[in-house]
PDB file of C-alpha atoms in Angstrom:
ATOM      1  CA  UNK F   1      83.596  25.944 -12.999  1.00 89.00           C
ATOM      2  CA  UNK F   2      83.927  22.260 -12.277  1.00 92.00           C
ATOM      3  CA  UNK F   3      87.663  22.573 -12.879  1.00 93.00           C
ATOM      4  CA  UNK F   4      89.767  22.829  -9.726  1.00 92.00           C
ATOM      5  CA  UNK F   5      92.472  24.499 -11.833  1.00 92.00           C
ATOM      6  CA  UNK F   6      90.151  27.271 -13.017  1.00 93.00           C
ATOM      7  CA  UNK F   7      88.743  27.778  -9.522  1.00 92.00           C
ATOM      8  CA  UNK F   8      92.316  28.177  -8.270  1.00 91.00           C
ATOM      9  CA  UNK F   9      93.077  30.667 -11.086  1.00 87.00           C
ATOM     10  CA  UNK F  10      90.023  32.659  -9.922  1.00 87.00           C
ATOM     11  CA  UNK F  11      91.363  32.681  -6.338  1.00 86.00           C
ATOM     12  CA  UNK F  12      88.349  30.700  -5.180  1.00 88.00           C
ATOM     13  CA  UNK F  13      88.834  28.728  -2.011  1.00 90.00           C
ATOM     14  CA  UNK F  14      86.302  26.060  -2.950  1.00 92.00           C
ATOM     15  CA  UNK F  15      86.684  22.783  -4.772  1.00 93.00           C
ATOM     16  CA  UNK F  16      84.096  21.321  -7.142  1.00 94.00           C
ATOM     17  CA  UNK F  17      83.341  18.726  -4.463  1.00 94.00           C
ATOM     18  CA  UNK F  18      82.646  21.432  -1.866  1.00 95.00           C
ATOM     19  CA  UNK F  19      80.428  23.265  -4.326  1.00 94.00           C
ATOM     20  CA  UNK F  20      78.459  20.076  -4.981  1.00 95.00           C
ATOM     21  CA  UNK F  21      78.047  19.430  -1.236  1.00 96.00           C
ATOM     22  CA  UNK F  22      76.817  22.995  -0.706  1.00 96.00           C
ATOM     23  CA  UNK F  23      74.297  22.645  -3.529  1.00 96.00           C
ATOM     24  CA  UNK F  24      73.049  19.376  -2.087  1.00 96.00           C
ATOM     25  CA  UNK F  25      72.559  21.066   1.295  1.00 97.00           C
ATOM     26  CA  UNK F  26      70.545  23.832  -0.329  1.00 96.00           C
ATOM     27  CA  UNK F  27      68.357  21.249  -2.072  1.00 95.00           C
ATOM     28  CA  UNK F  28      67.908  19.219   1.136  1.00 96.00           C
ATOM     29  CA  UNK F  29      66.558  22.378   2.758  1.00 96.00           C
ATOM     30  CA  UNK F  30      63.984  22.751  -0.036  1.00 92.00           C
ATOM     31  CA  UNK F  31      65.507  25.867  -1.542  1.00 94.00           C
ATOM     32  CA  UNK F  32      65.988  26.468  -5.237  1.00 91.00           C
ATOM     33  CA  UNK F  33      69.418  26.411  -6.793  1.00 94.00           C
ATOM     34  CA  UNK F  34      70.336  29.129  -9.295  1.00 94.00           C
ATOM     35  CA  UNK F  35      73.843  28.985 -10.726  1.00 94.00           C
ATOM     36  CA  UNK F  36      75.684  31.579 -12.758  1.00 92.00           C
ATOM     37  CA  UNK F  37      78.500  30.057 -14.779  1.00 92.00           C
ATOM     38  CA  UNK F  38      81.141  31.999 -16.618  1.00 93.00           C
ATOM     39  CA  UNK F  39      83.080  30.445 -19.463  1.00 96.00           C
ATOM     40  CA  UNK F  40      86.352  31.815 -20.824  1.00 95.00           C
ATOM     41  CA  UNK F  41      88.337  32.304 -17.635  1.00 94.00           C
ATOM     42  CA  UNK F  42      92.113  31.813 -17.667  1.00 94.00           C
ATOM     43  CA  UNK F  43      92.913  28.156 -18.222  1.00 93.00           C
ATOM     44  CA  UNK F  44      89.584  27.442 -19.943  1.00 96.00           C
ATOM     45  CA  UNK F  45      89.610  24.740 -22.615  1.00 96.00           C
ATOM     46  CA  UNK F  46      86.959  22.815 -24.503  1.00 97.00           C
ATOM     47  CA  UNK F  47      87.514  20.024 -21.982  1.00 96.00           C
ATOM     48  CA  UNK F  48      86.971  22.260 -18.929  1.00 96.00           C
ATOM     49  CA  UNK F  49      83.817  23.737 -20.459  1.00 97.00           C
ATOM     50  CA  UNK F  50      82.482  20.223 -21.117  1.00 97.00           C
ATOM     51  CA  UNK F  51      83.428  19.139 -17.604  1.00 96.00           C
ATOM     52  CA  UNK F  52      81.534  22.094 -16.145  1.00 96.00           C
ATOM     53  CA  UNK F  53      78.479  21.430 -18.300  1.00 97.00           C
ATOM     54  CA  UNK F  54      78.386  17.745 -17.285  1.00 96.00           C
ATOM     55  CA  UNK F  55      78.775  18.797 -13.640  1.00 96.00           C
ATOM     56  CA  UNK F  56      75.711  21.023 -14.051  1.00 95.00           C
ATOM     57  CA  UNK F  57      73.716  18.189 -15.610  1.00 93.00           C
ATOM     58  CA  UNK F  58      74.689  15.963 -12.681  1.00 94.00           C
ATOM     59  CA  UNK F  59      73.671  18.383  -9.916  1.00 94.00           C
ATOM     60  CA  UNK F  60      70.481  19.518 -11.685  1.00 92.00           C
ATOM     61  CA  UNK F  61      70.077  23.121 -10.529  1.00 94.00           C
ATOM     62  CA  UNK F  62      66.676  24.730 -10.870  1.00 91.00           C
ATOM     63  CA  UNK F  63      68.105  27.432 -13.114  1.00 90.00           C
ATOM     64  CA  UNK F  64      71.464  28.219 -14.613  1.00 93.00           C
ATOM     65  CA  UNK F  65      72.987  30.914 -16.767  1.00 91.00           C
ATOM     66  CA  UNK F  66      75.928  30.250 -19.041  1.00 93.00           C
ATOM     67  CA  UNK F  67      77.748  33.548 -19.383  1.00 92.00           C
ATOM     68  CA  UNK F  68      81.076  34.496 -20.872  1.00 94.00           C
ATOM     69  CA  UNK F  69      83.554  36.388 -18.747  1.00 93.00           C
ATOM     70  CA  UNK F  70      83.759  40.062 -19.699  1.00 90.00           C
ATOM     71  CA  UNK F  71      87.199  41.701 -19.479  1.00 89.00           C
ATOM     72  CA  UNK F  72      86.403  44.993 -17.782  1.00 86.00           C
ATOM     73  CA  UNK F  73      89.281  47.501 -18.096  1.00 85.00           C
ATOM     74  CA  UNK F  74      91.692  47.732 -15.169  1.00 88.00           C
ATOM     75  CA  UNK F  75      90.711  44.331 -13.764  1.00 90.00           C
ATOM     76  CA  UNK F  76      93.199  41.510 -13.267  1.00 91.00           C
ATOM     77  CA  UNK F  77      91.454  39.531 -16.037  1.00 91.00           C
ATOM     78  CA  UNK F  78      91.714  42.432 -18.492  1.00 90.00           C
ATOM     79  CA  UNK F  79      95.404  42.843 -17.667  1.00 92.00           C
ATOM     80  CA  UNK F  80      95.920  39.071 -18.043  1.00 93.00           C
ATOM     81  CA  UNK F  81      94.460  39.161 -21.569  1.00 93.00           C
ATOM     82  CA  UNK F  82      96.283  42.368 -22.498  1.00 92.00           C
ATOM     83  CA  UNK F  83      99.641  41.026 -21.323  1.00 94.00           C
ATOM     84  CA  UNK F  84      99.191  37.901 -23.465  1.00 94.00           C
ATOM     85  CA  UNK F  85      97.931  39.741 -26.560  1.00 93.00           C
ATOM     86  CA  UNK F  86      94.513  38.065 -26.420  1.00 94.00           C
ATOM     87  CA  UNK F  87      92.312  41.204 -26.543  1.00 90.00           C
ATOM     88  CA  UNK F  88      90.749  41.821 -29.935  1.00 85.00           C
ATOM     89  CA  UNK F  89      89.602  45.432 -29.599  1.00 71.00           C
ATOM     90  CA  UNK F  90      89.598  48.400 -27.270  1.00 59.00           C
ATOM     91  CA  UNK F  91      85.815  49.014 -27.196  1.00 62.00           C
ATOM     92  CA  UNK F  92      84.720  46.015 -25.179  1.00 58.00           C
ATOM     93  CA  UNK F  93      81.107  44.860 -24.815  1.00 54.00           C
ATOM     94  CA  UNK F  94      80.905  45.479 -21.075  1.00 60.00           C
ATOM     95  CA  UNK F  95      77.265  44.648 -20.527  1.00 65.00           C
ATOM     96  CA  UNK F  96      76.543  41.376 -22.309  1.00 80.00           C
ATOM     97  CA  UNK F  97      78.097  38.164 -21.003  1.00 86.00           C
ATOM     98  CA  UNK F  98      76.214  36.343 -23.756  1.00 84.00           C
ATOM     99  CA  UNK F  99      77.819  38.183 -26.672  1.00 86.00           C
ATOM    100  CA  UNK F 100      80.884  37.294 -28.686  1.00 88.00           C
ATOM    101  CA  UNK F 101      83.795  37.977 -26.351  1.00 91.00           C
ATOM    102  CA  UNK F 102      86.438  40.526 -27.235  1.00 89.00           C
ATOM    103  CA  UNK F 103      89.259  38.047 -26.756  1.00 93.00           C
ATOM    104  CA  UNK F 104      90.697  34.849 -28.146  1.00 94.00           C
ATOM    105  CA  UNK F 105      93.028  32.413 -26.456  1.00 96.00           C
ATOM    106  CA  UNK F 106      95.635  30.686 -28.624  1.00 95.00           C
ATOM    107  CA  UNK F 107      93.895  27.353 -27.930  1.00 95.00           C
ATOM    108  CA  UNK F 108      90.269  28.543 -27.689  1.00 97.00           C
ATOM    109  CA  UNK F 109      88.565  31.243 -29.747  1.00 95.00           C
ATOM    110  CA  UNK F 110      85.853  33.611 -28.621  1.00 93.00           C
ATOM    111  CA  UNK F 111      83.613  32.066 -31.279  1.00 93.00           C
ATOM    112  CA  UNK F 112      84.113  28.616 -29.727  1.00 96.00           C
ATOM    113  CA  UNK F 113      83.288  29.948 -26.261  1.00 96.00           C
ATOM    114  CA  UNK F 114      80.146  31.683 -27.553  1.00 94.00           C
ATOM    115  CA  UNK F 115      79.049  28.588 -29.465  1.00 94.00           C
ATOM    116  CA  UNK F 116      79.515  26.429 -26.367  1.00 96.00           C
ATOM    117  CA  UNK F 117      77.633  28.881 -24.153  1.00 94.00           C
ATOM    118  CA  UNK F 118      74.670  29.041 -26.546  1.00 92.00           C
ATOM    119  CA  UNK F 119      74.650  25.271 -26.979  1.00 93.00           C
ATOM    120  CA  UNK F 120      74.659  24.855 -23.193  1.00 94.00           C
ATOM    121  CA  UNK F 121      71.536  26.993 -22.895  1.00 90.00           C
ATOM    122  CA  UNK F 122      69.759  24.982 -25.571  1.00 89.00           C
ATOM    123  CA  UNK F 123      70.676  21.536 -24.299  1.00 92.00           C
ATOM    124  CA  UNK F 124      70.023  22.389 -20.648  1.00 93.00           C
ATOM    125  CA  UNK F 125      66.696  24.182 -20.959  1.00 89.00           C
ATOM    126  CA  UNK F 126      65.244  22.190 -23.850  1.00 87.00           C
ATOM    127  CA  UNK F 127      65.997  18.861 -22.193  1.00 90.00           C
ATOM    128  CA  UNK F 128      62.698  16.992 -21.668  1.00 91.00           C
ATOM    129  CA  UNK F 129      63.798  15.926 -18.152  1.00 91.00           C
ATOM    130  CA  UNK F 130      64.363  19.542 -17.165  1.00 89.00           C
ATOM    131  CA  UNK F 131      61.022  20.624 -18.625  1.00 87.00           C
ATOM    132  CA  UNK F 132      59.157  17.820 -16.830  1.00 90.00           C
ATOM    133  CA  UNK F 133      60.924  18.617 -13.541  1.00 87.00           C
ATOM    134  CA  UNK F 134      59.915  22.279 -13.839  1.00 84.00           C
ATOM    135  CA  UNK F 135      56.285  21.437 -14.694  1.00 86.00           C
ATOM    136  CA  UNK F 136      55.949  19.051 -11.774  1.00 86.00           C
ATOM    137  CA  UNK F 137      57.230  21.692  -9.354  1.00 84.00           C
ATOM    138  CA  UNK F 138      54.955  24.542 -10.407  1.00 85.00           C
ATOM    139  CA  UNK F 139      53.420  26.414  -7.487  1.00 83.00           C
ATOM    140  CA  UNK F 140      51.121  28.901  -9.190  1.00 89.00           C
ATOM    141  CA  UNK F 141      49.714  30.203 -12.440  1.00 88.00           C
ATOM    142  CA  UNK F 142      52.048  33.195 -12.103  1.00 90.00           C
ATOM    143  CA  UNK F 143      55.025  30.860 -11.975  1.00 86.00           C
ATOM    144  CA  UNK F 144      53.704  28.962 -15.014  1.00 87.00           C
ATOM    145  CA  UNK F 145      53.334  32.256 -16.897  1.00 88.00           C
ATOM    146  CA  UNK F 146      56.888  33.264 -15.940  1.00 86.00           C
ATOM    147  CA  UNK F 147      58.230  29.909 -17.216  1.00 83.00           C
ATOM    148  CA  UNK F 148      56.435  30.318 -20.543  1.00 86.00           C
ATOM    149  CA  UNK F 149      57.748  33.869 -20.893  1.00 89.00           C
ATOM    150  CA  UNK F 150      61.320  32.733 -20.104  1.00 82.00           C
ATOM    151  CA  UNK F 151      61.030  29.760 -22.482  1.00 81.00           C
ATOM    152  CA  UNK F 152      60.047  32.090 -25.321  1.00 86.00           C
ATOM    153  CA  UNK F 153      63.018  34.347 -24.527  1.00 84.00           C
ATOM    154  CA  UNK F 154      65.399  31.356 -24.555  1.00 78.00           C
ATOM    155  CA  UNK F 155      63.990  30.133 -27.857  1.00 78.00           C
ATOM    156  CA  UNK F 156      64.336  33.581 -29.416  1.00 82.00           C
ATOM    157  CA  UNK F 157      67.870  34.166 -28.193  1.00 77.00           C
ATOM    158  CA  UNK F 158      69.425  30.722 -28.484  1.00 75.00           C
ATOM    159  CA  UNK F 159      67.475  29.054 -31.295  1.00 73.00           C
ATOM    160  CA  UNK F 160      66.243  31.734 -33.676  1.00 75.00           C
ATOM    161  CA  UNK F 161      68.734  34.591 -33.182  1.00 74.00           C
ATOM    162  CA  UNK F 162      72.043  34.213 -35.016  1.00 72.00           C
ATOM    163  CA  UNK F 163      75.079  34.135 -32.696  1.00 66.00           C
ATOM    164  CA  UNK F 164      77.296  37.153 -32.236  1.00 59.00           C
TER     165      UNK F 164
END
């Protein structure tokens, strides 16, 4: 997250500024940056999701996933949702952080989180600047093939497949 408040809620000891500095160091040392983002954590709002997405656009990682937090039973997050009456069902989708979450916040629905996550994939990976940057950094035919295969998977999942 690019929200200091959400990072604090997650008991992270980093700030968005420290995360950005670390990413810049990785890039300076010619390593690739792969980020895994999770939307829907306690304190998440439309504004914090947008802030995180714009942070990602600014730092330009090589790859990023936009997942949705999954409330696994007996975890602090699960108990947080349960205590506040936010869980929607008992059979939770434990294995897919890209599916409709089994919770709603009073100010942010699972549908809104899913829609934002899917939109983030589309706008990040289908951005012409991203595509050009990836093409200009190709190292092999195998890498090119992998990119084409991943692009097809993204198109199928986030363009052609209905959400949910």
